[in-house]
Amino acid sequence: MRSSLLAVSLLAVAAHAAPPVPRFPGAATTVVVNRNDGRVAAVVGSKLILQDSLASEVVAKDYDLPGREQTIREFRGNTLVYSTRSVEDMPFVLVALHVDGRERLAWPNEGLSELFPTEASRLTLDGRGLYGELVLDGAVREYFELSDDIPLGAGVAATYRFAGERLSARASEAFRQVVALTPDDLLIALSGGGVLRYKAGDGVLWRQDIAGDPWRLVDVDDKGRQLLGLDSGKVLRCLALDRGELRWEWSLTAQGTSLGAALGIEDEAAASTPTVKRRRGDRNATQVPTPAPTPVRIRDARLLRGGRVLLFGDQPRRFLLVLDPAGNRVVGDEVLGGLERRGFGAVEAWWLDEATDLSAAWEMPGTAGVSLLLRGTDGWYVVPVTLPAQ
């Protein structure tokens, strides 16, 4: 308890030493980090800037972007994806750009079908192409020349390789979600629970079947060779990327006491059991169930250094915290609840009103404790979460 109070005190002192200022100013500013090497891309106004690290404020390169309402979306390998509006006669354009300034692809594109790539397409983790999920219908079957044996409504994992402009697709009733390591190497979440890894030319490299609800692949750490799956907003599972072994599993129902304590609520098991009240003064009256507290739900998660996991949830209220799954403990305090008193009211306001996932949170490098770069209503701020000893 003493160390926890000391941590809160020291963080408060640090926060009040000087008013925090945005690391990247601007309400419309967007920032992404290349998870493999730490390089940073930010769009400030109409300018795209590249930095070698979040630890450096030196601009390595910058580019003027066309249109308006420009937004940086992804940075993988040596490729960036940004969106812009009102370019010539097109209301919305997505552009894949090499870090040397060469345009790799812009879409909509007359040379490509409207079926794929789309606005929802993502960069492969190596930055050499795009991938996306489609639902098999007649047009998709014809475009990708998929077998008639695959039933309509099946999941389709589609990829596009920049080099050679090569399209490909795989389809199955079992496909639920895809994350592409490369245009030929796919992680696929299955409708019956679990995940498999498929590589063109080699077939299924491994398959991890864990019966239950479909997983959502919330994070893939290619550098750390691991992936993170979320089952029903309550169970986190970490798998080794190379062979698919289960590294660890953490369940809100079985292990959520520490998380509930950090949020100031009952543990998950107690919260899921409604209590029963009898009407006063009438022994034979019908028992009236008291509504159970709203259960905790995790909405998104991201792997951090040191085996930790950043969690974002929206039930019973929005929360942001760092979990140590191996020790089954919350590291530091829940983040959103203390932001305003520490001078980060702009961050609290954005996360309570706008956030839907962890795309606006990045782990700061080189810190002994945990610090995050978080979006606010007027820019992006570096927010200390824990002290080095935590």
mmCIF file of C-alpha atoms in Angstrom:
data_model
loop_
_atom_site.group_PDB
_atom_site.id
_atom_site.type_symbol
_atom_site.label_atom_id
_atom_site.label_comp_id
_atom_site.label_asym_id
_atom_site.label_seq_id
_atom_site.Cartn_x
_atom_site.Cartn_y
_atom_site.Cartn_z
ATOM 1 C CA MET A 1 0.000 0.000 0.000
ATOM 2 C CA ARG A 2 2.818 2.401 0.926
ATOM 3 C CA SER A 3 4.584 1.895 -2.417
ATOM 4 C CA SER A 4 1.297 2.421 -4.261
ATOM 5 C CA LEU A 5 0.602 5.683 -2.416
ATOM 6 C CA LEU A 6 4.171 6.807 -3.006
ATOM 7 C CA ALA A 7 3.802 6.101 -6.719
ATOM 8 C CA VAL A 8 0.605 8.164 -6.886
ATOM 9 C CA SER A 9 2.268 10.984 -4.975
ATOM 10 C CA LEU A 10 5.363 11.073 -7.165
ATOM 11 C CA LEU A 11 3.331 10.924 -10.361
ATOM 12 C CA ALA A 12 1.195 13.791 -9.097
ATOM 13 C CA VAL A 13 4.273 15.870 -8.262
ATOM 14 C CA ALA A 14 5.719 15.193 -11.705
ATOM 15 C CA ALA A 15 2.462 16.130 -13.357
ATOM 16 C CA HIS A 16 2.209 19.471 -11.498
ATOM 17 C CA ALA A 17 5.840 20.465 -11.965
ATOM 18 C CA ALA A 18 4.848 22.141 -15.229
ATOM 19 C CA PRO A 19 1.654 22.179 -17.285
ATOM 20 C CA PRO A 20 1.864 19.347 -19.812
ATOM 21 C CA VAL A 21 2.143 20.404 -23.433
ATOM 22 C CA PRO A 22 1.343 18.263 -26.470
ATOM 23 C CA ARG A 23 4.197 16.253 -27.951
ATOM 24 C CA PHE A 24 2.334 16.582 -31.269
ATOM 25 C CA PRO A 25 -0.016 19.612 -31.184
ATOM 26 C CA GLY A 26 -3.255 19.981 -33.120
ATOM 27 C CA ALA A 27 -6.787 18.665 -32.680
ATOM 28 C CA ALA A 28 -6.703 16.970 -36.093
ATOM 29 C CA THR A 29 -3.119 15.673 -35.802
ATOM 30 C CA THR A 30 -2.728 11.913 -36.270
ATOM 31 C CA VAL A 31 0.255 9.755 -35.274
ATOM 32 C CA VAL A 32 1.315 6.163 -35.981
ATOM 33 C CA VAL A 33 4.389 4.202 -34.912
ATOM 34 C CA ASN A 34 6.183 1.466 -36.832
ATOM 35 C CA ARG A 35 6.108 -1.320 -34.243
ATOM 36 C CA ASN A 36 9.155 -3.123 -35.669
ATOM 37 C CA ASP A 37 11.699 -0.298 -35.502
ATOM 38 C CA GLY A 38 10.042 2.574 -33.628
ATOM 39 C CA ARG A 39 9.937 5.086 -36.486
ATOM 40 C CA VAL A 40 7.133 7.634 -36.270
ATOM 41 C CA ALA A 41 4.840 9.197 -38.864
ATOM 42 C CA ALA A 42 2.554 12.121 -38.053
ATOM 43 C CA VAL A 43 0.264 14.301 -40.117
ATOM 44 C CA VAL A 44 0.169 17.844 -38.766
ATOM 45 C CA GLY A 45 -2.048 20.076 -40.877
ATOM 46 C CA SER A 46 -1.296 19.114 -44.476
ATOM 47 C CA LYS A 47 2.263 17.960 -43.803
ATOM 48 C CA LEU A 48 3.456 14.397 -43.263
ATOM 49 C CA ILE A 49 6.513 14.256 -41.000
ATOM 50 C CA LEU A 50 8.750 11.268 -40.272
ATOM 51 C CA GLN A 51 10.873 10.868 -37.139
ATOM 52 C CA ASP A 52 13.313 8.142 -36.171
ATOM 53 C CA SER A 53 11.685 7.559 -32.767
ATOM 54 C CA LEU A 54 9.191 8.946 -30.273
ATOM 55 C CA ALA A 55 12.259 9.756 -28.183
ATOM 56 C CA SER A 56 13.454 12.222 -30.845
ATOM 57 C CA GLU A 57 11.749 15.396 -32.011
ATOM 58 C CA VAL A 58 14.051 15.766 -35.024
ATOM 59 C CA VAL A 59 12.143 15.599 -38.312
ATOM 60 C CA ALA A 60 13.953 13.173 -40.613
ATOM 61 C CA LYS A 61 11.706 13.813 -43.638
ATOM 62 C CA ASP A 62 8.545 15.708 -44.443
ATOM 63 C CA TYR A 63 6.096 15.766 -47.346
ATOM 64 C CA ASP A 64 3.240 18.054 -48.333
ATOM 65 C CA LEU A 65 0.041 16.049 -48.831
ATOM 66 C CA PRO A 66 -2.687 16.956 -51.348
ATOM 67 C CA GLY A 67 -6.338 17.550 -50.543
ATOM 68 C CA ARG A 68 -7.745 18.254 -47.093
ATOM 69 C CA GLU A 69 -8.533 16.405 -43.839
ATOM 70 C CA GLN A 70 -5.363 14.343 -44.287
ATOM 71 C CA THR A 71 -4.908 11.459 -41.833
ATOM 72 C CA ILE A 72 -2.048 8.991 -41.346
ATOM 73 C CA ARG A 73 -3.367 5.452 -40.924
ATOM 74 C CA GLU A 74 -0.505 2.947 -40.853
ATOM 75 C CA PHE A 75 3.283 2.576 -40.969
ATOM 76 C CA ARG A 76 4.571 -0.929 -41.740
ATOM 77 C CA GLY A 77 7.963 -1.834 -43.152
ATOM 78 C CA ASN A 78 8.889 1.104 -45.388
ATOM 79 C CA THR A 79 5.315 1.885 -46.412
ATOM 80 C CA LEU A 80 2.840 4.420 -45.045
ATOM 81 C CA VAL A 81 -0.872 4.683 -45.747
ATOM 82 C CA TYR A 82 -2.664 8.012 -45.471
ATOM 83 C CA SER A 83 -6.137 9.213 -46.428
ATOM 84 C CA THR A 84 -7.153 12.551 -47.869
ATOM 85 C CA ARG A 85 -10.262 14.229 -49.249
ATOM 86 C CA SER A 86 -11.197 16.445 -52.182
ATOM 87 C CA VAL A 87 -8.345 15.522 -54.517
ATOM 88 C CA GLU A 88 -9.327 16.533 -58.051
ATOM 89 C CA ASP A 89 -12.801 15.025 -58.549
ATOM 90 C CA MET A 90 -12.477 12.324 -55.875
ATOM 91 C CA PRO A 91 -14.142 12.892 -52.486
ATOM 92 C CA PHE A 92 -11.916 10.352 -50.691
ATOM 93 C CA VAL A 93 -8.535 8.819 -51.548
ATOM 94 C CA LEU A 94 -6.241 6.323 -49.818
ATOM 95 C CA VAL A 95 -2.551 6.424 -50.712
ATOM 96 C CA ALA A 96 0.233 3.930 -49.983
ATOM 97 C CA LEU A 97 3.519 5.851 -49.906
ATOM 98 C CA HIS A 98 7.095 4.585 -49.647
ATOM 99 C CA VAL A 99 9.212 6.443 -47.075
ATOM 100 C CA ASP A 100 11.338 7.803 -49.937
ATOM 101 C CA GLY A 101 8.262 9.606 -51.295
ATOM 102 C CA ARG A 102 7.315 7.176 -54.081
ATOM 103 C CA GLU A 103 3.605 6.495 -54.397
ATOM 104 C CA ARG A 104 2.983 2.746 -54.362
ATOM 105 C CA LEU A 105 -0.758 2.795 -54.866
ATOM 106 C CA ALA A 106 -3.685 5.192 -54.722
ATOM 107 C CA TRP A 107 -7.286 4.046 -54.641
ATOM 108 C CA PRO A 108 -10.011 4.288 -55.874
ATOM 109 C CA ASN A 109 -8.083 3.192 -58.943
ATOM 110 C CA GLU A 110 -9.384 2.570 -62.463
ATOM 111 C CA GLY A 111 -7.053 -0.409 -62.785
ATOM 112 C CA LEU A 112 -8.561 -2.170 -59.768
ATOM 113 C CA SER A 113 -12.022 -3.425 -58.929
ATOM 114 C CA GLU A 114 -14.124 -1.579 -56.362
ATOM 115 C CA LEU A 115 -14.323 -4.883 -54.482
ATOM 116 C CA PHE A 116 -10.713 -4.730 -53.262
ATOM 117 C CA PRO A 117 -8.709 -2.866 -52.046
ATOM 118 C CA THR A 118 -11.265 -0.816 -50.103
ATOM 119 C CA GLU A 119 -11.235 1.881 -47.445
ATOM 120 C CA ALA A 120 -11.060 -0.871 -44.815
ATOM 121 C CA SER A 121 -7.948 -2.519 -46.312
ATOM 122 C CA ARG A 122 -4.842 -2.708 -44.111
ATOM 123 C CA LEU A 123 -1.106 -2.864 -44.699
ATOM 124 C CA THR A 124 0.508 -6.275 -44.381
ATOM 125 C CA LEU A 125 2.913 -6.359 -41.438
ATOM 126 C CA ASP A 126 5.925 -6.306 -43.778
ATOM 127 C CA GLY A 127 4.522 -3.261 -45.602
ATOM 128 C CA ARG A 128 4.721 -4.982 -48.991
ATOM 129 C CA GLY A 129 1.024 -5.133 -49.714
ATOM 130 C CA LEU A 130 -2.554 -4.794 -48.535
ATOM 131 C CA TYR A 131 -5.067 -7.239 -47.120
ATOM 132 C CA GLY A 132 -8.717 -7.320 -46.226
ATOM 133 C CA GLU A 133 -11.745 -9.445 -45.436
ATOM 134 C CA LEU A 134 -14.635 -9.949 -47.833
ATOM 135 C CA VAL A 135 -17.807 -12.023 -47.851
ATOM 136 C CA LEU A 136 -18.118 -14.429 -50.758
ATOM 137 C CA ASP A 137 -20.816 -13.499 -53.254
ATOM 138 C CA GLY A 138 -21.105 -13.927 -57.000
ATOM 139 C CA ALA A 139 -19.020 -10.858 -57.845
ATOM 140 C CA VAL A 140 -16.224 -11.779 -55.430
ATOM 141 C CA ARG A 141 -16.180 -15.379 -56.695
ATOM 142 C CA GLU A 142 -15.847 -14.201 -60.301
ATOM 143 C CA TYR A 143 -13.254 -11.499 -59.579
ATOM 144 C CA PHE A 144 -10.906 -13.803 -57.649
ATOM 145 C CA GLU A 145 -11.828 -16.927 -59.647
ATOM 146 C CA LEU A 146 -12.752 -18.858 -56.507
ATOM 147 C CA SER A 147 -14.065 -22.408 -56.673
ATOM 148 C CA ASP A 148 -17.791 -23.055 -57.012
ATOM 149 C CA ASP A 149 -17.457 -25.578 -54.177
ATOM 150 C CA ILE A 150 -17.043 -22.770 -51.635
ATOM 151 C CA PRO A 151 -20.515 -21.733 -50.408
ATOM 152 C CA LEU A 152 -21.795 -18.183 -50.674
ATOM 153 C CA GLY A 153 -21.336 -16.255 -47.445
ATOM 154 C CA ALA A 154 -17.931 -17.799 -46.733
ATOM 155 C CA GLY A 155 -15.144 -15.592 -45.433
ATOM 156 C CA VAL A 156 -12.575 -14.390 -47.983
ATOM 157 C CA ALA A 157 -9.012 -13.337 -47.125
ATOM 158 C CA ALA A 158 -7.829 -11.066 -49.958
ATOM 159 C CA THR A 159 -4.314 -9.683 -50.504
ATOM 160 C CA TYR A 160 -2.624 -7.310 -52.940
ATOM 161 C CA ARG A 161 1.154 -7.249 -53.430
ATOM 162 C CA PHE A 162 2.583 -3.900 -54.555
ATOM 163 C CA ALA A 163 5.414 -5.545 -56.503
ATOM 164 C CA GLY A 164 3.873 -7.014 -59.624
ATOM 165 C CA GLU A 165 0.418 -5.728 -58.620
ATOM 166 C CA ARG A 166 -0.627 -9.274 -57.748
ATOM 167 C CA LEU A 167 -4.045 -10.061 -56.270
ATOM 168 C CA SER A 168 -4.869 -13.307 -54.485
ATOM 169 C CA ALA A 169 -7.591 -14.695 -52.233
ATOM 170 C CA ARG A 170 -8.418 -17.699 -50.064
ATOM 171 C CA ALA A 171 -11.913 -18.521 -48.870
ATOM 172 C CA SER A 172 -13.575 -20.824 -46.341
ATOM 173 C CA GLU A 173 -16.724 -21.040 -44.246
ATOM 174 C CA ALA A 174 -14.425 -21.230 -41.214
ATOM 175 C CA PHE A 175 -12.717 -17.856 -41.851
ATOM 176 C CA ARG A 176 -13.745 -15.097 -39.449
ATOM 177 C CA GLN A 177 -10.889 -12.541 -39.485
ATOM 178 C CA VAL A 178 -7.506 -12.192 -41.174
ATOM 179 C CA VAL A 179 -4.210 -10.479 -40.339
ATOM 180 C CA ALA A 180 -1.540 -10.692 -43.051
ATOM 181 C CA LEU A 181 2.106 -10.930 -42.031
ATOM 182 C CA THR A 182 3.003 -10.744 -45.737
ATOM 183 C CA PRO A 183 0.810 -10.931 -48.850
ATOM 184 C CA ASP A 184 1.385 -14.714 -48.790
ATOM 185 C CA ASP A 185 1.446 -15.419 -45.032
ATOM 186 C CA LEU A 186 -1.844 -15.107 -43.160
ATOM 187 C CA LEU A 187 -3.178 -15.458 -39.631
ATOM 188 C CA ILE A 188 -6.851 -16.420 -39.765
ATOM 189 C CA ALA A 189 -9.259 -16.419 -36.811
ATOM 190 C CA LEU A 190 -11.788 -19.240 -37.091
ATOM 191 C CA SER A 191 -15.550 -19.101 -36.621
ATOM 192 C CA GLY A 192 -15.472 -21.991 -34.133
ATOM 193 C CA GLY A 193 -12.735 -20.475 -31.980
ATOM 194 C CA GLY A 194 -8.973 -20.563 -32.366
ATOM 195 C CA VAL A 195 -6.640 -19.428 -35.129
ATOM 196 C CA LEU A 196 -4.490 -20.868 -37.906
ATOM 197 C CA ARG A 197 -1.503 -19.695 -39.917
ATOM 198 C CA TYR A 198 -1.562 -20.243 -43.667
ATOM 199 C CA LYS A 199 1.285 -19.628 -46.123
ATOM 200 C CA ALA A 200 0.899 -19.769 -49.892
ATOM 201 C CA GLY A 201 2.795 -22.732 -51.285
ATOM 202 C CA ASP A 202 3.093 -24.408 -47.871
ATOM 203 C CA GLY A 203 -0.536 -24.596 -46.767
ATOM 204 C CA VAL A 204 -1.476 -24.545 -43.071
ATOM 205 C CA LEU A 205 1.687 -24.068 -40.971
ATOM 206 C CA TRP A 206 -0.136 -24.569 -37.683
ATOM 207 C CA ARG A 207 -3.606 -24.520 -36.198
ATOM 208 C CA GLN A 208 -4.596 -23.781 -32.596
ATOM 209 C CA ASP A 209 -8.140 -24.963 -31.900
ATOM 210 C CA ILE A 210 -9.664 -23.711 -28.662
ATOM 211 C CA ALA A 211 -13.406 -24.278 -28.736
ATOM 212 C CA GLY A 212 -15.632 -21.345 -27.912
ATOM 213 C CA ASP A 213 -16.586 -18.018 -29.390
ATOM 214 C CA PRO A 214 -14.593 -16.638 -32.330
ATOM 215 C CA TRP A 215 -11.431 -14.823 -31.353
ATOM 216 C CA ARG A 216 -10.647 -11.299 -32.407
ATOM 217 C CA LEU A 217 -6.986 -10.893 -33.300
ATOM 218 C CA VAL A 218 -6.336 -7.621 -31.487
ATOM 219 C CA ASP A 219 -2.549 -7.450 -31.832
ATOM 220 C CA VAL A 220 0.314 -9.129 -33.661
ATOM 221 C CA ASP A 221 3.846 -8.388 -32.470
ATOM 222 C CA ASP A 222 5.998 -9.547 -35.366
ATOM 223 C CA LYS A 223 9.178 -8.413 -33.611
ATOM 224 C CA GLY A 224 8.310 -10.362 -30.456
ATOM 225 C CA ARG A 225 6.948 -13.276 -32.506
ATOM 226 C CA GLN A 226 3.606 -13.397 -30.726
ATOM 227 C CA LEU A 227 -0.064 -12.632 -31.289
ATOM 228 C CA LEU A 228 -2.871 -11.656 -28.941
ATOM 229 C CA GLY A 229 -6.455 -12.865 -29.271
ATOM 230 C CA LEU A 230 -9.553 -11.644 -27.425
ATOM 231 C CA ASP A 231 -12.474 -14.016 -26.834
ATOM 232 C CA SER A 232 -15.889 -12.459 -26.024
ATOM 233 C CA GLY A 233 -14.314 -9.371 -24.465
ATOM 234 C CA LYS A 234 -13.288 -11.455 -21.444
ATOM 235 C CA VAL A 235 -10.465 -13.874 -22.277
ATOM 236 C CA LEU A 236 -7.012 -12.915 -23.567
ATOM 237 C CA ARG A 237 -4.787 -15.545 -25.173
ATOM 238 C CA CYS A 238 -1.209 -15.065 -26.338
ATOM 239 C CA LEU A 239 0.179 -17.466 -28.947
ATOM 240 C CA ALA A 240 3.694 -17.940 -30.291
ATOM 241 C CA LEU A 241 3.765 -16.775 -33.884
ATOM 242 C CA ASP A 242 6.124 -19.449 -35.206
ATOM 243 C CA ARG A 243 4.367 -22.610 -33.974
ATOM 244 C CA GLY A 244 1.097 -21.442 -32.466
ATOM 245 C CA GLU A 245 1.756 -22.635 -28.894
ATOM 246 C CA LEU A 246 -0.348 -21.048 -26.163
ATOM 247 C CA ARG A 247 2.036 -18.841 -24.146
ATOM 248 C CA TRP A 248 -0.518 -17.651 -21.621
ATOM 249 C CA GLU A 249 -4.241 -17.179 -21.038
ATOM 250 C CA TRP A 250 -5.907 -14.605 -18.804
ATOM 251 C CA SER A 251 -9.637 -14.634 -18.009
ATOM 252 C CA LEU A 252 -11.751 -11.875 -16.501
ATOM 253 C CA THR A 253 -14.082 -14.444 -14.968
ATOM 254 C CA ALA A 254 -11.350 -16.492 -13.298
ATOM 255 C CA GLN A 255 -8.696 -13.846 -12.680
ATOM 256 C CA GLY A 256 -10.444 -10.484 -12.817
ATOM 257 C CA THR A 257 -10.286 -9.577 -9.108
ATOM 258 C CA SER A 258 -7.263 -7.291 -9.488
ATOM 259 C CA LEU A 259 -8.777 -5.553 -12.487
ATOM 260 C CA GLY A 260 -12.077 -5.084 -10.678
ATOM 261 C CA ALA A 261 -10.238 -3.630 -7.691
ATOM 262 C CA ALA A 262 -8.440 -1.152 -9.957
ATOM 263 C CA LEU A 263 -11.829 -0.062 -11.296
ATOM 264 C CA GLY A 264 -13.395 0.037 -7.833
ATOM 265 C CA ILE A 265 -15.947 -2.696 -8.539
ATOM 266 C CA GLU A 266 -16.653 -6.292 -7.527
ATOM 267 C CA ASP A 267 -14.739 -9.130 -9.097
ATOM 268 C CA GLU A 268 -16.168 -10.505 -12.325
ATOM 269 C CA ALA A 269 -17.609 -13.677 -10.789
ATOM 270 C CA ALA A 270 -19.563 -11.755 -8.144
ATOM 271 C CA ALA A 271 -20.695 -9.137 -10.635
ATOM 272 C CA SER A 272 -22.174 -11.811 -12.875
ATOM 273 C CA THR A 273 -24.436 -13.213 -10.102
ATOM 274 C CA PRO A 274 -27.592 -11.160 -9.416
ATOM 275 C CA THR A 275 -28.613 -10.741 -5.794
ATOM 276 C CA VAL A 276 -32.228 -11.274 -4.650
ATOM 277 C CA LYS A 277 -34.254 -8.984 -2.381
ATOM 278 C CA ARG A 278 -37.544 -9.794 -0.594
ATOM 279 C CA ARG A 279 -40.144 -7.055 -0.355
ATOM 280 C CA ARG A 280 -40.153 -5.619 3.133
ATOM 281 C CA GLY A 281 -42.990 -6.688 5.468
ATOM 282 C CA ASP A 282 -44.290 -9.523 3.325
ATOM 283 C CA ARG A 283 -42.728 -12.920 4.027
ATOM 284 C CA ASN A 284 -44.641 -14.575 1.178
ATOM 285 C CA ALA A 285 -44.122 -11.856 -1.396
ATOM 286 C CA THR A 286 -42.369 -12.659 -4.648
ATOM 287 C CA GLN A 287 -38.650 -12.219 -4.456
ATOM 288 C CA VAL A 288 -37.431 -9.263 -6.508
ATOM 289 C CA PRO A 289 -34.057 -9.734 -8.203
ATOM 290 C CA THR A 290 -31.656 -6.851 -7.856
ATOM 291 C CA PRO A 291 -30.026 -6.081 -11.201
ATOM 292 C CA ALA A 292 -26.462 -7.333 -11.323
ATOM 293 C CA PRO A 293 -23.701 -4.788 -11.801
ATOM 294 C CA THR A 294 -22.659 -4.250 -15.395
ATOM 295 C CA PRO A 295 -19.913 -6.782 -16.130
ATOM 296 C CA VAL A 296 -16.454 -5.667 -17.155
ATOM 297 C CA ARG A 297 -15.744 -5.862 -20.879
ATOM 298 C CA ILE A 298 -12.421 -5.453 -22.660
ATOM 299 C CA ARG A 299 -12.769 -3.748 -26.014
ATOM 300 C CA ASP A 300 -9.150 -3.740 -27.231
ATOM 301 C CA ALA A 301 -5.711 -4.861 -26.060
ATOM 302 C CA ARG A 302 -2.097 -4.359 -27.117
ATOM 303 C CA LEU A 303 1.121 -6.146 -26.207
ATOM 304 C CA LEU A 304 3.681 -3.985 -24.394
ATOM 305 C CA ARG A 305 7.293 -4.562 -23.429
ATOM 306 C CA GLY A 306 8.102 -6.819 -20.492
ATOM 307 C CA GLY A 307 5.133 -9.145 -21.005
ATOM 308 C CA ARG A 308 2.596 -6.453 -20.125
ATOM 309 C CA VAL A 309 -0.659 -5.708 -21.921
ATOM 310 C CA LEU A 310 -2.485 -2.414 -22.399
ATOM 311 C CA LEU A 311 -6.252 -2.825 -21.990
ATOM 312 C CA PHE A 312 -9.036 -0.526 -23.158
ATOM 313 C CA GLY A 313 -12.553 -1.293 -21.956
ATOM 314 C CA ASP A 314 -15.999 0.260 -22.212
ATOM 315 C CA GLN A 315 -17.904 -1.535 -19.424
ATOM 316 C CA PRO A 316 -18.900 -0.689 -16.729
ATOM 317 C CA ARG A 317 -17.227 2.558 -17.841
ATOM 318 C CA ARG A 318 -14.388 3.414 -20.151
ATOM 319 C CA PHE A 319 -11.028 2.455 -18.726
ATOM 320 C CA LEU A 320 -7.380 2.229 -19.748
ATOM 321 C CA LEU A 321 -4.874 0.231 -17.722
ATOM 322 C CA VAL A 322 -1.725 -1.878 -17.881
ATOM 323 C CA LEU A 323 -2.052 -5.568 -16.984
ATOM 324 C CA ASP A 324 0.692 -7.984 -15.971
ATOM 325 C CA PRO A 325 -1.000 -11.276 -16.938
ATOM 326 C CA ALA A 326 1.792 -13.462 -15.542
ATOM 327 C CA GLY A 327 1.487 -11.888 -12.097
ATOM 328 C CA ASN A 328 -2.271 -11.306 -12.452
ATOM 329 C CA ARG A 329 -1.963 -7.701 -11.329
ATOM 330 C CA VAL A 330 -2.710 -4.242 -12.618
ATOM 331 C CA VAL A 331 0.488 -2.233 -12.987
ATOM 332 C CA GLY A 332 0.044 1.291 -11.665
ATOM 333 C CA ASP A 333 -3.409 2.853 -11.535
ATOM 334 C CA GLU A 334 -6.252 2.982 -14.008
ATOM 335 C CA VAL A 335 -5.198 5.775 -16.370
ATOM 336 C CA LEU A 336 -8.330 7.684 -17.392
ATOM 337 C CA GLY A 337 -9.619 8.338 -13.874
ATOM 338 C CA GLY A 338 -6.560 10.367 -12.836
ATOM 339 C CA LEU A 339 -5.871 12.367 -15.987
ATOM 340 C CA GLU A 340 -7.712 15.585 -15.167
ATOM 341 C CA ARG A 341 -6.083 16.115 -11.767
ATOM 342 C CA ARG A 342 -2.679 15.547 -13.383
ATOM 343 C CA GLY A 343 -3.290 18.245 -15.980
ATOM 344 C CA PHE A 344 -4.282 15.944 -18.843
ATOM 345 C CA GLY A 345 -7.926 16.999 -19.113
ATOM 346 C CA ALA A 346 -7.680 17.163 -22.916
ATOM 347 C CA VAL A 347 -6.606 13.513 -22.997
ATOM 348 C CA GLU A 348 -9.380 12.425 -20.641
ATOM 349 C CA ALA A 349 -12.001 14.258 -22.707
ATOM 350 C CA TRP A 350 -10.896 12.624 -25.962
ATOM 351 C CA TRP A 351 -10.754 9.100 -24.542
ATOM 352 C CA LEU A 352 -14.113 9.369 -22.799
ATOM 353 C CA ASP A 353 -15.898 10.834 -25.831
ATOM 354 C CA GLU A 354 -14.072 9.667 -28.961
ATOM 355 C CA ALA A 355 -11.964 6.534 -28.420
ATOM 356 C CA THR A 356 -13.197 3.230 -29.833
ATOM 357 C CA ASP A 357 -9.930 1.251 -29.726
ATOM 358 C CA LEU A 358 -6.206 1.611 -28.976
ATOM 359 C CA SER A 359 -5.189 3.178 -32.291
ATOM 360 C CA ALA A 360 -4.595 6.473 -30.449
ATOM 361 C CA ALA A 361 -2.206 4.986 -27.856
ATOM 362 C CA TRP A 362 1.494 4.197 -28.324
ATOM 363 C CA GLU A 363 4.091 2.955 -25.847
ATOM 364 C CA MET A 364 6.969 5.384 -25.330
ATOM 365 C CA PRO A 365 10.443 3.884 -25.876
ATOM 366 C CA GLY A 366 13.375 3.795 -23.488
ATOM 367 C CA THR A 367 11.475 4.375 -20.259
ATOM 368 C CA ALA A 368 12.079 2.157 -17.238
ATOM 369 C CA GLY A 369 8.445 2.465 -16.233
ATOM 370 C CA VAL A 370 5.489 2.671 -18.614
ATOM 371 C CA SER A 371 4.649 5.897 -20.429
ATOM 372 C CA LEU A 372 2.122 6.250 -23.219
ATOM 373 C CA LEU A 373 1.621 8.703 -26.046
ATOM 374 C CA LEU A 374 -2.131 9.377 -25.909
ATOM 375 C CA ARG A 375 -4.358 11.472 -28.109
ATOM 376 C CA GLY A 376 -6.172 14.456 -26.625
ATOM 377 C CA THR A 377 -8.636 17.016 -27.932
ATOM 378 C CA ASP A 378 -5.825 19.445 -28.805
ATOM 379 C CA GLY A 379 -2.921 17.109 -29.615
ATOM 380 C CA TRP A 380 -0.964 14.078 -28.406
ATOM 381 C CA TYR A 381 0.563 13.939 -24.902
ATOM 382 C CA VAL A 382 3.168 11.773 -23.190
ATOM 383 C CA VAL A 383 1.438 10.381 -20.086
ATOM 384 C CA PRO A 384 3.478 8.541 -17.398
ATOM 385 C CA VAL A 385 1.568 5.477 -16.191
ATOM 386 C CA THR A 386 3.996 3.780 -13.787
ATOM 387 C CA LEU A 387 7.270 4.472 -12.046
ATOM 388 C CA PRO A 388 10.410 2.406 -12.791
ATOM 389 C CA ALA A 389 9.967 0.248 -9.676
ATOM 390 C CA GLN A 390 6.477 -0.816 -10.698
#
